[in-house]
Every structure is written in structure tokens, then in C-alpha cells.
XYZ file of C-alpha atoms in Angstrom:
710
model
C 132.500 116.304 101.401
C 129.507 114.247 100.188
C 127.415 111.964 102.388
C 128.721 109.016 100.403
C 132.336 109.956 101.183
C 131.397 110.304 104.879
C 129.758 106.876 104.782
C 132.817 105.256 103.136
C 135.149 106.733 105.732
C 132.838 105.845 108.573
C 132.851 102.283 107.200
C 136.656 102.265 107.423
C 136.519 103.445 111.041
C 133.919 100.801 111.901
C 136.136 98.146 110.308
C 138.998 99.242 112.577
C 136.748 99.237 115.662
C 135.113 95.895 114.973
C 137.800 93.948 116.921
C 137.106 96.039 120.013
C 133.353 95.391 120.217
C 133.554 92.471 122.704
C 135.809 94.383 125.061
C 133.130 97.011 125.760
C 129.999 95.668 127.393
C 127.981 98.874 127.444
C 127.602 99.422 123.659
C 130.349 102.039 123.359
C 131.636 100.360 120.183
C 128.386 98.824 118.964
C 126.718 102.247 119.050
C 129.189 103.434 116.437
C 128.762 100.298 114.365
C 124.982 100.826 114.419
C 125.506 104.392 113.180
C 127.040 102.984 110.029
C 124.172 100.540 109.534
C 121.512 103.238 110.106
C 123.290 105.703 107.734
C 123.479 103.006 105.087
C 119.715 102.513 105.348
C 119.161 106.277 105.167
C 121.297 106.642 102.029
C 119.636 103.649 100.348
C 116.197 104.928 101.166
C 117.133 108.375 99.921
C 118.411 107.024 96.660
C 115.355 104.860 96.071
C 112.682 107.368 97.004
C 114.079 110.886 97.074
C 116.304 110.555 93.999
C 113.227 110.039 91.874
C 111.624 113.218 90.602
C 107.875 112.585 90.577
C 106.065 114.576 87.871
C 102.287 114.343 87.913
C 99.739 115.289 85.316
C 96.472 116.392 86.950
C 93.146 117.195 85.397
C 89.607 116.000 84.981
C 88.676 112.959 82.912
C 88.675 114.119 79.261
C 91.093 116.941 80.011
C 93.541 115.363 77.536
C 96.161 114.162 80.047
C 97.080 110.937 78.275
C 97.267 112.621 74.878
C 99.424 115.376 76.406
C 101.844 112.809 77.879
C 101.933 110.789 74.671
C 102.923 113.957 72.746
C 105.406 115.212 75.365
C 107.200 111.910 76.030
C 106.492 109.581 73.132
C 106.234 111.858 70.092
C 102.538 111.228 69.778
C 102.677 107.461 69.874
C 99.554 106.283 71.707
C 101.449 104.560 74.550
C 98.909 105.633 77.147
C 95.320 104.786 76.229
C 92.883 107.660 76.685
C 90.090 107.275 79.221
C 86.800 108.123 77.490
C 84.746 107.931 80.676
C 85.394 107.985 84.447
C 84.969 104.199 84.625
C 88.356 103.640 82.986
C 90.182 106.416 84.855
C 92.979 104.344 86.376
C 96.223 105.886 87.641
C 99.392 105.015 85.680
C 102.953 105.550 86.868
C 105.663 105.538 84.188
C 109.195 104.656 85.309
C 112.521 103.676 83.765
C 113.210 99.940 83.392
C 115.849 98.120 81.364
C 113.196 95.626 80.327
C 109.800 96.870 79.177
C 107.349 95.748 81.817
C 103.863 96.359 83.109
C 102.775 95.946 86.735
C 99.050 95.810 87.509
C 97.389 96.382 90.884
C 93.898 94.980 91.090
C 91.125 95.942 93.477
C 90.977 93.928 96.652
C 88.100 91.462 96.946
C 86.476 93.763 99.547
C 86.746 96.763 97.238
C 85.193 94.894 94.307
C 82.385 93.614 96.554
C 81.622 97.233 97.428
C 81.532 98.158 93.697
C 79.142 95.260 92.964
C 76.969 96.316 95.878
C 76.861 99.863 94.628
C 75.863 98.629 91.146
C 72.681 97.164 92.674
C 71.459 100.586 93.820
C 68.508 102.117 91.967
C 69.384 105.828 91.946
C 70.822 107.703 88.953
C 74.007 108.991 90.596
C 77.279 109.013 88.664
C 78.826 106.600 91.148
C 76.061 104.049 90.596
C 76.341 104.401 86.825
C 80.106 103.856 86.869
C 79.769 100.847 89.190
C 77.157 99.371 86.831
C 79.404 99.980 83.830
C 82.367 98.309 85.562
C 80.289 95.269 86.484
C 78.918 95.127 82.899
C 82.462 95.329 81.494
C 83.497 92.324 83.610
C 80.414 90.401 82.525
C 81.081 91.130 78.857
C 84.745 90.163 79.189
C 83.713 86.753 80.612
C 86.615 86.506 83.057
C 86.848 84.810 86.404
C 86.760 87.797 88.746
C 87.813 86.016 91.928
C 90.735 84.312 90.193
C 91.994 87.653 88.826
C 91.551 89.540 92.098
C 93.398 86.833 94.060
C 96.572 87.836 92.202
C 96.454 91.320 93.753
C 99.385 92.323 91.563
C 100.688 91.050 88.250
C 103.875 91.753 86.286
C 104.169 91.330 82.495
C 107.522 91.686 80.690
C 108.092 91.981 76.980
C 111.085 92.417 74.691
C 109.147 94.795 72.453
C 107.566 98.042 73.568
C 104.816 97.860 70.928
C 103.728 94.482 72.322
C 103.671 95.944 75.837
C 101.591 98.930 74.686
C 99.015 96.604 73.199
C 98.997 94.652 76.445
C 98.579 97.875 78.457
C 95.369 98.597 76.545
C 93.909 95.355 77.961
C 94.309 96.770 81.484
C 93.703 100.522 81.073
C 91.952 100.973 77.721
C 88.330 101.993 77.519
C 87.361 98.513 76.362
C 90.210 96.546 77.891
C 89.380 92.998 79.037
C 90.652 93.605 82.579
C 90.264 97.393 82.859
C 87.257 97.200 85.194
C 89.279 95.308 87.847
C 92.404 97.493 87.763
C 93.098 100.172 90.354
C 96.592 101.229 89.233
C 99.232 100.333 86.682
C 102.980 100.934 86.535
C 104.755 101.003 83.182
C 108.533 100.434 82.931
C 110.176 101.575 79.692
C 113.866 101.621 78.568
C 113.678 105.355 77.879
C 116.815 107.141 79.086
C 114.833 110.315 79.718
C 112.932 108.450 82.455
C 116.071 107.576 84.441
C 115.534 109.057 87.892
C 112.098 110.400 86.973
C 108.590 108.990 87.384
C 105.658 110.353 85.434
C 102.225 109.916 87.000
C 99.076 110.052 84.835
C 96.315 110.662 87.350
C 92.662 109.779 86.849
C 91.242 112.983 88.291
C 89.063 113.492 91.360
C 85.857 113.331 89.422
C 86.506 109.601 89.704
C 83.443 108.273 91.557
C 85.222 105.087 92.734
C 86.472 106.007 96.228
C 89.160 103.358 96.420
C 90.742 104.749 93.222
C 90.351 108.272 94.562
C 92.239 107.393 97.750
C 94.949 105.681 95.693
C 95.336 108.841 93.675
C 95.688 110.950 96.848
C 98.403 108.617 98.132
C 100.347 108.870 94.893
C 99.873 112.624 94.631
C 101.326 113.077 98.119
C 104.676 111.869 96.709
C 104.775 114.283 93.753
C 107.344 117.039 93.366
C 106.255 118.703 90.092
C 102.641 119.009 88.907
C 101.292 120.009 85.474
C 97.596 120.848 85.928
C 95.536 120.602 82.746
C 92.267 122.474 82.445
C 90.296 122.598 79.221
C 90.604 126.077 77.730
C 86.955 125.984 76.600
C 85.766 125.426 80.226
C 88.770 126.863 81.963
C 89.021 126.422 85.750
C 85.399 125.421 86.220
C 84.123 124.284 89.603
C 85.257 120.716 89.022
C 88.821 122.011 88.387
C 88.786 124.100 91.538
C 87.486 121.146 93.530
C 90.280 119.066 92.054
C 92.943 121.613 93.023
C 91.432 121.983 96.464
C 91.256 118.290 97.313
C 93.876 116.463 95.264
C 96.828 118.855 95.230
C 99.118 117.894 98.156
C 99.503 120.521 100.859
C 103.259 120.027 100.987
C 105.988 118.488 98.869
C 105.139 120.036 95.494
C 108.032 122.280 94.450
C 106.815 123.325 91.009
C 103.242 123.812 89.761
C 102.338 124.670 86.187
C 98.876 125.569 84.893
C 98.040 124.543 81.360
C 94.973 125.671 79.401
C 94.783 122.508 77.287
C 92.786 121.640 74.178
C 93.370 125.251 73.047
C 92.174 124.262 69.561
C 88.662 123.567 70.918
C 88.527 127.056 72.567
C 89.504 128.599 69.219
C 86.692 126.696 67.504
C 84.157 127.904 70.086
C 85.272 131.539 70.012
C 86.526 131.971 66.474
C 83.245 132.435 64.607
C 82.685 135.631 66.666
C 86.036 137.082 65.754
C 87.440 138.816 62.677
C 90.772 136.942 62.677
C 92.873 134.275 64.363
C 94.879 136.975 66.069
C 91.824 138.649 67.521
C 90.493 135.274 68.686
C 93.795 134.359 70.435
C 94.040 137.793 72.100
C 90.516 137.514 73.436
C 91.068 133.990 74.715
C 94.373 134.854 76.428
C 92.784 137.808 78.246
C 89.810 135.712 79.334
C 91.999 132.814 80.527
C 94.324 135.150 82.438
C 91.465 136.947 84.186
C 89.907 133.628 85.127
C 93.219 132.362 86.547
C 93.775 135.527 88.597
C 90.312 135.386 90.157
C 89.841 131.672 90.827
C 93.408 130.853 91.885
C 93.683 134.053 93.887
C 90.610 133.064 95.889
C 91.913 129.501 96.326
C 95.371 130.749 97.350
C 93.745 132.966 99.974
C 91.899 129.958 101.426
C 95.066 127.886 101.496
C 97.006 130.684 103.216
C 94.317 131.090 105.881
C 94.562 127.312 106.432
C 98.284 127.662 107.078
C 99.506 126.250 103.779
C 101.819 129.131 102.849
C 103.972 127.272 100.298
C 100.968 125.993 98.354
C 99.333 129.448 98.460
C 102.516 130.954 96.948
C 102.508 128.336 94.153
C 98.835 129.059 93.293
C 99.325 132.839 93.288
C 102.079 132.505 90.701
C 99.759 130.809 88.251
C 98.326 134.072 86.977
C 99.288 133.415 83.377
C 98.424 129.908 82.211
C 100.319 128.150 79.430
C 97.964 127.633 76.520
C 98.578 124.413 74.654
C 97.106 122.121 72.027
C 98.249 118.556 71.615
C 96.358 118.393 68.298
C 98.087 121.546 66.959
C 101.424 120.003 67.956
C 100.485 116.987 65.869
C 99.361 119.177 62.936
C 102.782 120.888 63.014
C 105.070 117.891 63.514
C 103.420 114.572 62.711
C 102.774 112.949 59.415
C 99.075 112.911 58.454
C 99.114 109.107 58.649
C 99.615 109.431 62.457
C 96.446 111.593 62.954
C 93.550 109.748 64.415
C 89.925 110.375 63.368
C 89.336 113.030 66.050
C 92.436 114.975 65.013
C 91.419 114.867 61.375
C 87.930 116.121 62.238
C 89.262 119.029 64.346
C 91.740 119.943 61.597
C 88.934 120.087 59.060
C 86.722 122.210 61.293
C 89.511 124.718 61.986
C 90.360 125.047 58.314
C 86.690 125.537 57.354
C 86.170 128.161 60.091
C 89.254 130.082 58.932
C 87.992 130.023 55.351
C 84.437 130.946 56.211
C 84.819 133.420 59.081
C 88.338 134.848 58.563
C 88.160 135.736 54.954
C 89.691 132.557 53.424
C 92.548 132.520 55.976
C 94.964 129.547 55.763
C 96.671 128.217 58.876
C 100.472 128.275 58.642
C 103.101 126.037 60.192
C 103.944 128.886 62.562
C 100.263 129.146 63.591
C 100.134 125.466 64.538
C 103.388 125.676 66.479
C 102.202 128.770 68.353
C 98.846 127.244 69.198
C 100.543 123.990 70.289
C 103.037 125.961 72.433
C 105.034 122.787 73.111
C 108.359 124.594 73.328
C 107.078 126.415 76.428
C 105.924 123.135 77.935
C 109.233 121.397 77.245
C 111.083 124.344 78.780
C 109.038 124.033 81.997
C 109.532 120.302 81.985
C 113.303 120.528 81.608
C 113.676 123.402 84.083
C 111.744 121.390 86.652
C 114.136 118.493 86.225
C 117.210 120.696 86.635
C 115.839 122.572 89.615
C 114.777 119.368 91.318
C 118.332 118.080 91.007
C 119.492 121.105 92.985
C 116.866 120.463 95.651
C 117.898 116.791 95.851
C 121.531 117.780 96.310
C 120.514 120.170 99.099
C 118.598 117.386 100.822
C 121.598 115.089 100.486
C 123.828 117.647 102.162
C 121.476 117.918 105.129
C 122.197 114.297 105.983
C 125.844 115.032 106.610
C 125.735 117.375 109.635
C 123.169 115.102 111.336
C 125.399 112.072 110.747
C 128.459 113.924 112.039
C 126.623 115.048 115.187
C 125.583 111.529 116.046
C 129.091 110.232 115.449
C 130.650 112.950 117.679
C 128.350 111.980 120.496
C 129.111 108.263 120.186
C 132.858 108.904 119.943
C 132.826 111.056 123.090
C 131.265 108.171 125.078
C 133.908 105.808 123.746
C 136.717 108.238 124.619
C 135.487 108.431 128.237
C 135.358 104.672 128.499
C 138.867 104.250 127.018
C 140.350 106.922 129.257
C 138.732 105.286 132.242
C 140.267 101.925 131.320
C 143.754 103.421 130.854
C 143.547 105.336 134.144
C 142.429 102.263 136.031
C 145.217 100.105 134.623
C 147.860 102.747 135.423
C 146.699 103.825 138.879
C 144.735 100.922 140.402
C 145.326 97.285 141.196
C 142.796 94.549 140.883
C 142.293 94.137 144.638
C 141.412 97.830 145.106
C 139.019 97.747 142.159
C 137.340 94.632 143.535
C 136.913 96.323 146.908
C 135.523 99.438 145.231
C 133.036 97.320 143.307
C 131.801 95.794 146.581
C 131.412 99.244 148.152
C 129.521 100.480 145.121
C 127.228 97.486 145.062
C 126.325 98.216 148.691
C 125.350 101.727 147.615
C 123.408 100.683 144.530
C 120.132 100.402 146.459
C 120.398 103.979 147.650
C 121.427 105.228 144.223
C 118.613 103.392 142.428
C 116.088 104.702 144.986
C 116.962 108.247 144.064
C 116.650 107.414 140.344
C 113.367 105.637 140.861
C 111.880 108.808 142.382
C 112.234 110.505 139.003
C 110.409 107.656 137.259
C 107.681 107.850 139.903
C 107.164 111.516 139.161
C 106.688 110.689 135.498
C 104.111 107.993 136.345
C 102.061 110.430 138.407
C 102.012 112.937 135.531
C 100.944 110.225 133.074
C 98.018 109.075 135.198
C 96.773 112.647 135.565
C 97.086 113.435 131.838
C 95.189 110.391 130.492
C 91.736 111.741 131.259
C 92.645 115.292 130.158
C 93.752 114.016 126.742
C 90.579 111.901 126.283
C 88.348 114.930 127.005
C 90.217 117.062 124.424
C 89.828 114.319 121.794
C 86.081 114.142 122.352
C 85.730 117.922 122.041
C 87.663 118.046 118.756
C 85.174 115.830 116.920
C 82.775 118.727 116.254
C 85.086 120.542 113.821
C 85.225 117.474 111.585
C 81.457 116.896 111.264
C 80.950 119.796 108.805
C 80.873 118.903 105.124
C 81.340 121.510 102.392
C 78.510 121.813 99.876
C 79.909 121.846 96.364
C 78.438 123.273 93.194
C 78.618 120.974 90.187
C 78.180 121.659 86.500
C 76.171 119.604 84.063
C 77.009 120.078 80.413
C 74.206 120.219 77.812
C 74.423 120.446 74.055
C 72.168 122.435 71.749
C 72.074 122.950 67.999
C 72.047 126.283 66.179
C 72.066 127.367 62.507
C 74.944 129.335 60.938
C 74.671 131.018 57.539
C 77.070 129.638 54.921
C 76.113 132.192 52.268
C 78.986 133.655 50.227
C 78.531 137.008 48.428
C 80.509 135.784 45.489
C 78.484 132.575 45.128
C 74.746 133.239 44.443
C 74.051 129.510 44.664
C 75.024 129.592 48.326
C 72.704 132.446 49.249
C 70.247 131.476 51.907
C 72.127 128.297 52.777
C 73.050 127.359 56.352
C 74.488 124.550 58.402
C 73.806 123.140 61.822
C 76.441 123.643 64.485
C 76.466 122.647 68.122
C 77.418 124.426 71.311
C 77.358 123.477 74.944
C 76.021 125.184 78.058
C 76.077 124.276 81.695
C 73.675 124.229 84.651
C 74.559 124.158 88.346
C 73.568 121.678 91.047
C 74.664 121.250 94.691
C 76.084 118.052 96.156
C 78.181 116.623 98.964
C 81.246 114.531 98.197
C 81.613 111.064 99.714
C 85.406 111.422 99.355
C 85.173 114.610 101.486
C 83.678 112.509 104.276
C 86.349 109.895 103.864
C 89.011 112.559 104.034
C 87.401 114.159 107.135
C 87.541 110.876 108.964
C 91.114 110.148 107.876
C 92.197 113.644 108.893
C 90.532 113.366 112.287
C 92.192 110.006 112.875
C 95.604 111.327 111.803
C 95.248 114.456 113.948
C 94.095 112.450 116.945
C 97.069 110.158 116.631
C 99.436 113.069 116.301
C 97.877 114.917 119.264
C 97.955 111.897 121.541
C 101.568 111.031 120.686
C 102.663 114.661 120.994
C 101.150 115.179 124.443
C 102.148 111.727 125.658
C 105.737 111.939 124.448
C 105.886 115.430 125.863
C 105.119 113.835 129.239
C 107.500 110.920 128.905
C 110.347 112.725 127.099
C 112.695 109.714 127.179
C 115.832 111.801 126.580
C 114.952 114.285 129.322
C 114.158 111.457 131.736
C 117.513 109.812 131.022
C 119.288 113.117 131.476
C 117.562 113.608 134.869
C 118.565 110.112 135.922
C 122.163 110.667 134.908
C 122.310 113.980 136.802
C 120.898 112.290 139.905
C 123.513 109.563 139.546
C 126.382 112.074 139.309
C 125.036 114.002 142.272
C 124.709 110.858 144.382
C 128.235 109.745 143.571
C 129.725 113.185 144.173
C 128.135 113.524 147.604
C 129.499 110.163 148.779
C 132.002 109.832 151.632
C 135.520 111.117 151.034
C 136.994 107.607 151.161
C 134.674 106.465 148.371
C 135.856 107.319 144.865
C 133.555 105.867 142.209
C 135.083 107.684 139.237
C 136.253 104.365 137.797
C 132.698 103.126 137.484
C 130.736 106.369 136.972
C 130.873 105.965 133.167
C 129.661 102.405 133.452
C 126.576 103.390 135.480
C 125.974 106.345 133.173
C 126.083 104.000 130.160
C 123.472 101.756 131.813
C 121.067 104.665 132.129
C 121.668 105.754 128.505
C 120.703 102.284 127.367
C 117.457 102.099 129.317
C 114.693 101.023 126.911
C 112.060 103.493 127.979
C 108.632 102.854 126.401
C 106.986 104.981 123.746
C 103.325 105.189 122.736
C 102.307 103.688 119.358
C 98.808 103.796 117.990
C 97.248 101.929 115.026
C 94.424 103.650 113.164
C 93.385 100.901 110.780
C 90.738 101.829 108.159
C 88.404 104.229 109.956
C 86.579 105.387 106.809
C 85.487 101.907 105.651
C 81.837 102.412 106.605
C 81.598 105.520 104.422
C 83.338 103.994 101.413
C 81.133 100.871 101.650
C 77.864 102.834 101.523
C 78.600 106.084 99.689
C 80.416 106.982 96.478
C 80.926 110.017 94.268
C 78.551 112.953 94.431
C 75.655 112.831 96.930
C 72.863 114.940 95.489
C 69.494 114.200 97.129
C 68.719 115.852 100.477
C 67.898 112.496 102.123
C 71.220 110.972 101.006
C 73.078 114.092 102.184
C 71.513 113.670 105.617
C 72.439 109.996 105.675
C 76.003 110.860 104.731
C 76.249 113.427 107.559
C 74.888 110.927 110.098
C 77.328 108.247 108.871
C 80.166 110.719 109.132
C 79.333 111.611 112.733
C 78.951 107.928 113.673
C 82.291 107.087 112.069
C 84.017 109.919 113.921
C 82.616 108.644 117.209
C 83.878 105.162 116.370
C 87.337 106.541 115.535
C 87.374 108.362 118.884
C 86.412 105.205 120.755
C 88.985 103.130 118.935
C 91.867 105.522 119.565
C 90.800 106.405 123.069
C 90.526 102.744 124.131
C 93.801 101.962 122.462
C 95.409 104.998 124.082
C 94.277 104.038 127.587
C 95.356 100.418 127.111
C 98.759 101.565 125.819
C 99.133 104.077 128.624
C 98.416 101.344 131.186
C 101.022 99.105 129.553
C 103.523 101.927 129.669
C 102.841 102.360 133.371
C 103.669 98.686 133.829
C 106.832 99.051 131.777
C 108.043 102.045 133.738
C 107.291 100.217 136.980
C 109.366 97.290 135.734
C 112.156 99.709 134.895
C 111.984 100.999 138.472
C 112.152 97.471 139.891
C 114.971 96.360 137.610
C 117.106 99.467 137.783
C 119.267 98.279 140.693
C 119.765 94.919 138.971
C 120.824 96.590 135.715
C 123.299 98.830 137.487
C 124.774 95.878 139.364
C 125.078 93.836 136.151
C 126.855 96.732 134.432
C 129.419 96.880 137.235
C 130.009 93.133 137.094
C 130.530 93.193 133.312
C 132.984 96.061 133.551
C 134.995 94.487 136.349
C 135.209 91.191 134.449
C 136.795 92.990 131.479
C 139.176 94.862 133.758
C 140.307 91.604 135.339
C 141.112 90.231 131.906
C 143.016 93.423 131.085
C 145.070 93.183 134.290
C 146.097 89.651 133.310
C 148.161 91.270 130.515
C 148.449 94.759 131.900
C 151.164 96.283 129.741
C 149.790 94.806 126.504
C 146.300 96.053 127.425
C 147.572 99.577 128.110
C 149.308 99.662 124.735
C 146.173 98.426 122.983
C 143.954 101.047 124.702
C 146.498 103.765 123.843
C 146.280 102.638 120.236
C 142.493 102.810 120.333
C 142.713 106.232 121.950
C 144.913 107.402 119.110
C 142.551 105.865 116.540
C 139.602 107.935 117.823
C 141.556 111.078 118.621
C 140.363 114.330 117.115
C 143.418 114.438 114.834
C 142.848 110.919 113.504
C 139.146 111.457 113.045
C 139.763 114.698 111.157
C 141.723 112.699 108.616
C 139.352 109.751 108.569
C 135.893 111.357 108.794
C 136.152 115.043 107.871
């Protein structure tokens, strides 16, 4: 049975019970009706969020993510503009939509003010450069910044995809008119392959704009399948490892694939040292595999020690990366007219190297297809879709037993109430019930006093725990003040001469040409986004710790259970001439409905001070010290905010529990009065009422529910 079938049959039951709702004053019917409403919300939320398979493409700026997606999803059509620099590295989510549409999310005014402030700085950091470039882009575009930002979001629809693609370039392209002001875009396309699937093109964590970095982290936390692109020529460098460490979600990712992209560039770098294409590919594969085993093995070990077993398992399985070349895919499958200038240049260089260094070798169609390796990528892409469907179905099924358990509990309460009504109508008369009610009301004060003692015990424990929890929070700050020092790489280019002499061509003897190669140097830095994440993590952990300890003290369900047990004990030890069975269920229902308070904390934006004053990589020793001081100050502010809020909330909860103590007798009395009023109405038409309750009893009997719900 599916959850949808259960919901439909529960709906039928609720329809039948609807007419009974007003005859039960203690929510016996309405509780079941609310189950249907809650389940409907769960199913709708599941369909909207969980039914969508989120596939993310991760990698540094210039790793070739947009080109990869254009080739994989759009047959090479440049739907997604490529980001030439970090300044245009905006996140794009691609979804299915019947009408081609583009949704744009701009920076908030506060975020843009921070970017403008950063652009005024005098240092040479990457963050300052990007901020200056963004401000310059806006100035060149001659647009009204405040007017654009006031929109917050914007939706553009078009009947033609080509028109929409041209529009997209204005918001995400390297020279787009509005690109500098855009934090995220969402593209809706009438592509059947996108039904139920979202594709996320991420900007990479070497994005120096913190607000975009945080947006990327939020989006990545929702992803189920991740394709991680690393340039084969600089495979799994420190920036890649940093990206995997910080951006890859700790949970939720079910499939992770490692791609050594731009494989053609690695062949160009390595090929002149090899005797053949085959030797070059063998050497590259061995080198890439060894690099993956070492770097990802070390990272997996760190994740496992941190308690992230699932993520560690995923990383350890990435020992053999998938080599791939979007350009080679284009060489093999696209008409030459679709090649852009960069593709044409790379194609020429590869052909010349094969002719010069591999004894006049000519690339074949099979060579291009093998280097492209797109069949392997498509296989992983399709397998991920199929396997995710299985996971989604499993998650759907988990809703059913939970829904059934809640329904069984609600039905049992209703059965008790119905049986009590039938027994009362068959064995009592209204005068006896009225007398019993008066006796019970006289005993209410004694009963409520016993129950109030349990609440008093809880209050004492709460008052004692408040200071203990505050001390623990203060002590935990220290572990969040440490920032990891990262090692960055700077790429440099140098020229070198290569002989172009051919033995068969005397005119070429002694000739040479200039070629270029790159090398890297290391530098150390602290990451501003690390500090932001430290603060956010401390705030989240504080909130979780407070609520865990506090709710462990309150334990609303346990408190209600203790109150109900005390009630039963008090009624059972009453005098022999006092039989309160008729009203025991009523009093029990009152206790179940007690609205006991819970603690709720609001964190706000605790990292704002860091994001306002620091961005990107912090390299100088003085700036590093300032960042550490700002981090410590922000952590102290978070502690004060949560601790003050916690104490204020705890005090309010004490007041609420005290009110519950004071009003308990009144609530019990009101419950008795409501029940007796309904019984009096039933006695007015006794035989008819008995028949109706018998019919209701049959409706919710185990046999009837087996047919209706199971």
C-alpha cells in the first residue's frame, strides 16, 4: 500500500467522522481530522522538495563546469554562459518549466553596501579586486543600483528559449549588464529530461564574495548527487581539496563522482614528453589515479575522524577519476561551425603536437570519443537518476508506518470515549451521573494538587539547570576560536623554446618556436568564510545543545504521562462508593491536551560583523590577527545573545508552567462540564443515541479499519 492510498482512505474515514466532531469536546474526533491535514502537508512537501533529484556540478572557477553542463544537457549549445573570472561566478539552478523563464535573485542593499565598502580598501587581496571589478561593472553599465536591488527578485518569461538564453547572459555573463548585482539565478526550461530533476551550476568556493559563498553552501546542502570537476592539468590541487572540505555537504549526498576535466589540456602539457598518444594517456591516468588515492584518502580519513562516515565512504570510493574533455566531445560530435575560437585553437594545437612529436600521428574519431569519455559520464548521470528514484520510494514508504502509528493511537482514544458513552447510556441515569459529577468536582482540588506536585518538580529542575547550561556554553567557545591556515597556489606563466627542426626538411633545421608553461608557488592564508562558518556552527550547536538539555528536562510527553498516572492512581484509591470510571477518560483527555511550553531560540545573523569587514583570503599577518580577534568577539556576542535569550525564555516557561498549575483544576472542571452537557443531550434521545454510538463503534472497529485503512 502506498502513502497516497493510505491518505485517500484516511480521507474517506475523516469524511465519515466529520459529523461526529461536535459531539466530542475533548478532541477525540478532531485529532483524527488533524492527522489527515498534517499528512496532506507532509505528502505535498515531500513531493515538492524530496521528489526533486538535485544534481550539482562543483569545481573551481575556470574548471569548465558551464561548458560541461552545456555539452551534457544541451548538446553543446551555450545555454549557460561561462564565468571567466570569480567576479561573475553566480550560482544557477536549472529546473523544468512549461514556459521558459528566468528568475533572478539580487544582492540585498546591505550586501551591496558591503561590496562597495570593500572596493574602497587599498590592499591587493583577491576579494578587494573582485569588489572593485563588480563596482566598475555597475558603473560601466550605467544602471540605477538602488532601483534594481529594491526588486530583490525578478522573473522573466519568454516563448523562445534562444531569447531567454540571450537574456540570461545579461544577468550571468562575464560582461552582462546586471551580472554584478546578481547573487543567484534559476532557469526554467521545457526540457522533459529535467522533469523531477534540478541541475545546480555552482560558482566554486574560490568565490571571494562571502554572501555568494554562503548562498552556495545553502544550495549545496540540498544536493543529492555531485559531479566534482577538477582540471586534469592541475588535478586536486589545494584549492580543490579546500573546496571539497568546505563546500561538500556532510550529509545528504548519495552519489559523488570525480571528474578530471579539460583532459585535452593535460594531454597538451604532457604530450611533447611522450612517444605516442597511448603513452601519454597511460602516464596521465596513472598520475591522476595516484593523486586521487593520496589526496582523497587523506581527506576521507579526516572526515571519518570527524564522525562523517557516509561522506568518508564516498570519498574513499573516488580512487579512479573519470577523465573527460568537453572539447574532445565537441570535436567528435559537433559540426565545425559550432566550435568557438578556444576550441578551434586547442584542436589546432593538438593536431600540430601529434604531427610534430608523435611522428605525424593523426587523431581519429575514436580518439576524440575516448578522450571525451562522455559515454561514461552519461552512464553515471543516468544511474544516479535511477538509483535516486529507488531512494525516494524508500523514503515515501517510511511515511506510512509513522502515519499508521499516529492513527492507531488516535483511534484508541476515540474507542475509549465511545465505549464510555455507550456504557453510561446503558447503565446509568442522568440523575446518578449528575450526582457523580458533583462528587468529582469536590475532589478536583485534591486531584489537581497531586498533579501540580509533578509540575513543581519540573520547575525546580529547570531553575537548577539554567546556570549549569550557561557555564557549559561559555566553556565551548574555545574550540571554535581556532582557524585553519590554508596553503594557496599562485599560477605563473613562463616561455620556453621548442625545436621545430625536421630531419627531412633542411630548411627547418635550427628553427624553433616559443611555447608557454605554467608553474605554481605556495602562500599561506586564512579564509574569511572559515570564520563565518565557525560562528554559524557555534550558534547552531549552541542552539541544539540548549534545546536538547532543556527539552530533556521538560519532556512534555513524559510529564503528561506522569500526570495521567497520578490521575489514575488518585481515582483508583478513592472511596468504594465513588466510581469515576465514567469520567476518567474525560480527565485523561484534558491532560493529553495540556499545551506545555517548549523552548525556541532565534539565532539571527551572528556572522554579520565578519562578512562586513573581511572577504576571501586573508594573507597579511596583521589582517590574520584582526580576523582572529573579530572571530573571538563575534563568538562572545553569539554566546551573550543566546544566553540572554535562553534565560528570558526559561523564565517565561516558568511562568507558563505556573499558570498551568493554577489553571489545572479549572481545566479539569470544564472538561467534566462539557462531557456532562453532551451526555444530557444524549439521554434526551437515549435509544437513538445508543444506536448512533454503536454505528460509530462499528465504523472504527478493527475489522472496519482493516478494510478502510490497511
